[in-house]
XYZ file of C-alpha atoms in Angstrom:
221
model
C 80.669 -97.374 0.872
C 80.201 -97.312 4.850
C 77.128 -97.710 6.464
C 77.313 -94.001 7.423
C 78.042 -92.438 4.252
C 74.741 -94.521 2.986
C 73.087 -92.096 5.363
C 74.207 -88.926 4.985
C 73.605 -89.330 1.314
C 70.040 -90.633 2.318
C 69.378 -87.889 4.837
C 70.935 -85.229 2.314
C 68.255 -86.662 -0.795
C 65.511 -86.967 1.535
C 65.639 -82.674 2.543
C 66.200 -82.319 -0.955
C 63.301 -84.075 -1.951
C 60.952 -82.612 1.457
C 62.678 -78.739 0.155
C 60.972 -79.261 -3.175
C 57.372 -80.318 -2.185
C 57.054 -77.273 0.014
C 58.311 -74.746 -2.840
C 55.558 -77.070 -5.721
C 52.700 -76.401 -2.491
C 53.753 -72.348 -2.294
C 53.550 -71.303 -6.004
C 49.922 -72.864 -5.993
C 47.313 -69.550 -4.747
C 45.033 -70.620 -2.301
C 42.490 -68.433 -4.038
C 42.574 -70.822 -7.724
C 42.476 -73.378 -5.408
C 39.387 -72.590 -3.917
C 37.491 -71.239 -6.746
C 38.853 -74.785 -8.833
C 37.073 -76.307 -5.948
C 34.079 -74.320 -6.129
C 33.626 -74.704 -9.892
C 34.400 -78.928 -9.504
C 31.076 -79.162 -7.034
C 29.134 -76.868 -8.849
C 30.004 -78.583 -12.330
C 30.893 -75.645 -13.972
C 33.667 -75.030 -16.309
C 35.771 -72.020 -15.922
C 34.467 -70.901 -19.484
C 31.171 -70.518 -18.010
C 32.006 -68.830 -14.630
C 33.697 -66.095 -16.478
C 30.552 -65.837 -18.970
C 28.396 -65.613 -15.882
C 31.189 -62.737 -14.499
C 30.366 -60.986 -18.346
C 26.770 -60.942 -18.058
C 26.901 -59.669 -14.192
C 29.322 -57.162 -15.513
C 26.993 -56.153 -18.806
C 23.655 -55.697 -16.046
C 25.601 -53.564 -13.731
C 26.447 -51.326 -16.887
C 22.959 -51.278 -18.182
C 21.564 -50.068 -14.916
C 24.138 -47.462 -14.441
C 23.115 -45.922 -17.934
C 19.599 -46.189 -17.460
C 20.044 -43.977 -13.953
C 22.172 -41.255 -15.500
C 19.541 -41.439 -18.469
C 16.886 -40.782 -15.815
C 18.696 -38.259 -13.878
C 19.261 -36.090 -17.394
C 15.551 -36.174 -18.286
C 14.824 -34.913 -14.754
C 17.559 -32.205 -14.945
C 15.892 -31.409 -18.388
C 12.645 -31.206 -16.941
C 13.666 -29.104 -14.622
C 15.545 -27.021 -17.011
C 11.953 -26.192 -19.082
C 10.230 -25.762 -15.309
C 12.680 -22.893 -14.874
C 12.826 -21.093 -18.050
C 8.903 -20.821 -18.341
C 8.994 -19.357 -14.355
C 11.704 -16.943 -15.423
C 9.482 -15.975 -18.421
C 6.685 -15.667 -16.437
C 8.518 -13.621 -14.454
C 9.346 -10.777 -16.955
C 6.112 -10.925 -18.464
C 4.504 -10.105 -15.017
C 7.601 -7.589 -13.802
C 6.683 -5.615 -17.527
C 2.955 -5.818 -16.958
C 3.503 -4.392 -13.815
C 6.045 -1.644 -14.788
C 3.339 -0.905 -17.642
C 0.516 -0.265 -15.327
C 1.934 1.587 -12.482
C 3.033 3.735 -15.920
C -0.683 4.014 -16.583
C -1.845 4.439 -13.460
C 0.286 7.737 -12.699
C -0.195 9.158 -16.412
C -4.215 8.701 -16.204
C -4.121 9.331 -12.265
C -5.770 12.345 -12.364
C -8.987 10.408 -15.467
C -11.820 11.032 -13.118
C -11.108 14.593 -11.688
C -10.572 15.986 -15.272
C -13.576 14.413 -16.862
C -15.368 16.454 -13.554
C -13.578 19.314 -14.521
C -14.825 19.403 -18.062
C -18.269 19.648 -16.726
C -17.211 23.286 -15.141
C -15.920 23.901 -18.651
C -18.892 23.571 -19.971
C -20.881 25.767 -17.732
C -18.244 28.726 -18.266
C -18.815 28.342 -22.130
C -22.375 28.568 -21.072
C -21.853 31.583 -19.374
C -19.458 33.004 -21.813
C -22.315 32.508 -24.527
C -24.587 34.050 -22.509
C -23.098 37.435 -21.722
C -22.549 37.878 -25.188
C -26.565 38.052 -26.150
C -27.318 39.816 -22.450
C -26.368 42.139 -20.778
C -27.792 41.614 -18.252
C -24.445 41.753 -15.325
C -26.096 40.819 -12.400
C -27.671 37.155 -14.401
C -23.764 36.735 -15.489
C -22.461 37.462 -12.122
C -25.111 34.859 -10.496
C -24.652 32.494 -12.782
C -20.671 32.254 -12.536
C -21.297 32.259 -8.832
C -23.564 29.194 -9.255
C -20.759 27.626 -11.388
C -18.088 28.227 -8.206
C -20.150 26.656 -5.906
C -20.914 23.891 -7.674
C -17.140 22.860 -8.253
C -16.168 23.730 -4.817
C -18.942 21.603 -3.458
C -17.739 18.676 -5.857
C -14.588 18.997 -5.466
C -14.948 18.886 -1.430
C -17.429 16.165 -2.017
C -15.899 13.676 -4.503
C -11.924 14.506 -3.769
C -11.444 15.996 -0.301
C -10.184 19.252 -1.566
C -11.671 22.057 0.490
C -10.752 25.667 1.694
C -9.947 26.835 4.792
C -10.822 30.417 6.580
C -7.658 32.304 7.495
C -8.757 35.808 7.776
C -8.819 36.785 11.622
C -7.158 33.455 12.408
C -3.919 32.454 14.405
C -0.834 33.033 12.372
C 0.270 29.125 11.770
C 3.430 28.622 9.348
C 1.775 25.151 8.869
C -1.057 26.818 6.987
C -0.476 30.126 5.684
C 2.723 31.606 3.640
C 2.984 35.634 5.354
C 3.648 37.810 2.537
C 3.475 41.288 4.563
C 3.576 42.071 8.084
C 3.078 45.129 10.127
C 2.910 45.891 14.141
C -0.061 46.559 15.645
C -2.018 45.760 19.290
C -2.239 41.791 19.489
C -1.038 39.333 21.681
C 0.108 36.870 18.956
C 0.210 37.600 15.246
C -2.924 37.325 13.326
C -3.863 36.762 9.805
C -5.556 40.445 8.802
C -6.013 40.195 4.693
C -6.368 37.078 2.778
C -4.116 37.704 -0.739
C -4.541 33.613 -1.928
C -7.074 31.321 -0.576
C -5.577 28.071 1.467
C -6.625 24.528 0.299
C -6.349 20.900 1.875
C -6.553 17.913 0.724
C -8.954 15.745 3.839
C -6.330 16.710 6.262
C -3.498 17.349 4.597
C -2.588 21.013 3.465
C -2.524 21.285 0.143
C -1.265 24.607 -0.243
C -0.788 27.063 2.074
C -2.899 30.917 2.343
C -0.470 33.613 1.637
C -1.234 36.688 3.751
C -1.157 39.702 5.982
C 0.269 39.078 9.540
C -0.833 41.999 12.343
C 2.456 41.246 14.809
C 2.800 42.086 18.457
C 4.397 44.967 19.742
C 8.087 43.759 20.797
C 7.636 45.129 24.399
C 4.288 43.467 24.771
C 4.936 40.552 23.117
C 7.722 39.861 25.870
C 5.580 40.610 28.585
C-alpha cells in the first residue's frame, strides 16, 4: 500500500474515532453529572438523596394538611358565631314585634283605670237618687263628678275643651252643621250642638255648630 493510501485510511479512522467521543460526551445530561458530583463530595449515595427528597416531600404534605385543618376549624367557628347572631336576631325581632303588640293593645292601661274611678262615682250617684229625692243633691253631685274628670283628664292627658260659641268660624276647629245670614262681617259660631276637644294642641275633634254668615253684598264690600 502507498504511503498516501496509509493516510487517508489514518485520517478517515481518526474522524471516525473523534465522531464517536463527541456523540458518548452528548448523551451524558449535564444535570446527572452535576448532581453525581454533588452526591461524590458530600458522600452520599443516591439511595439517600432521594430518601432525603421523601421526607422533604412527606413535611411539605403534613404542613399543608395541618393549614387546611386550621382554616376548617376557623370556618366552623365562624359558622356557630353566625348561627347564634342570626338566632339572636329573631329572638330580639319577635320580642320586639311582641311588645309594640302590647304596647298598642294596653295603650290606653292608665286612662281607663282613671276612667273607672268616674264609674264609680256615677254608681254612687245612681245609688243615691234611688233613696233621695232630693234633685238638686243629684244634680250637684253629677256636676261634681264632670268636673272632676274634665279637670283630670286636662290635667293627666292634655285633653281639654275649647269655647266656640261667639267665636270666629275656623274649619280647623269646628264642623258647621247649619247656617243662616244675618249682620256680621265674617261668619260666627252662634249655637254650640257638640262640644270641641284637643288633645295639648292638637284638635281632637272638631265643635259642630251654627254659623251666622255675612250678607253677600256686605261681605264683598
Amino acid at each position: 500500500m502507498s504511503k498516501q493510501g496509509n493516510r487517508t485510511h489514518q485520517e478517515r479512522h481518526a474522524s471516525n474515532g473523534a465522531s464517536g467521543n463527541d456523540e458518548t460526551d452528548q448523551d451524558i445530561p449535564v444535570t446527572e453529572v452535576h448532581e453525581a458530583s454533588d452526591r461524590a463530595i458530600n458522600g452520599e449515595s443516591p439511595k439517600e438523596a432521594a430518601a432525603d427528597a421523601g421526607l422533604q416531600i412527606a413535611a411539605l404534605i403534613a404542613e399543608k394538611d395541618a393549614k387546611i385543618a386550621a382554616l376548617e376549624e376557623e370556618a366552623s367557628s365562624l359558622k356557630d358565631q353566625y348561627l347564634r347572631k342570626l338566632a339572636d336576631y329573631e329572638n330580639f325581632r319577635k320580642r320586639l314585634f311582641r311588645e309594640k303588640d302590647d304596647a298598642v293593645q294596653y295603650a290606653n292601661s292608665s286612662l281607663l283605670v282613671d276612667l273607672v274611678s268616674v264609674m264609680d262615682d256615677f254608681d254612687r250617684a245612681i245609688k243615691s237618687s234611688e233613696t233621695s229625692r232630693e234633685f238638686q243633691s243629684l244634680h250637684d253631685g253629677i256636676s261634681m263628678i264632670e268636673r272632676n274628670l274634665s279637670s283630670m283628664l286636662e290635667g293627666k292627658y292634655g285633653l281639654s275643651r275649647y269655647e266656640s260659641l261667639n267665636q270666629p268660624f275656623d274649619p280647623n276647629r269646628h264642623e258647621a252643621m247649619m247656617s243662616e245670614i244675618g249682620e256680621c262681617q265674617e261668619p260666627v259660631v252662634i249655637e254650640e250642638y257638640v262640644k270641641g276637644y284637643k288633645l295639648k294642641e292638637r284638635v281632637l275633634r272638631s265643635a259642630k255648630v251654627k254659623v251666622r254668615m255675612p250678607e253677600v253684598d256686605r261681605a264683598e264690600n
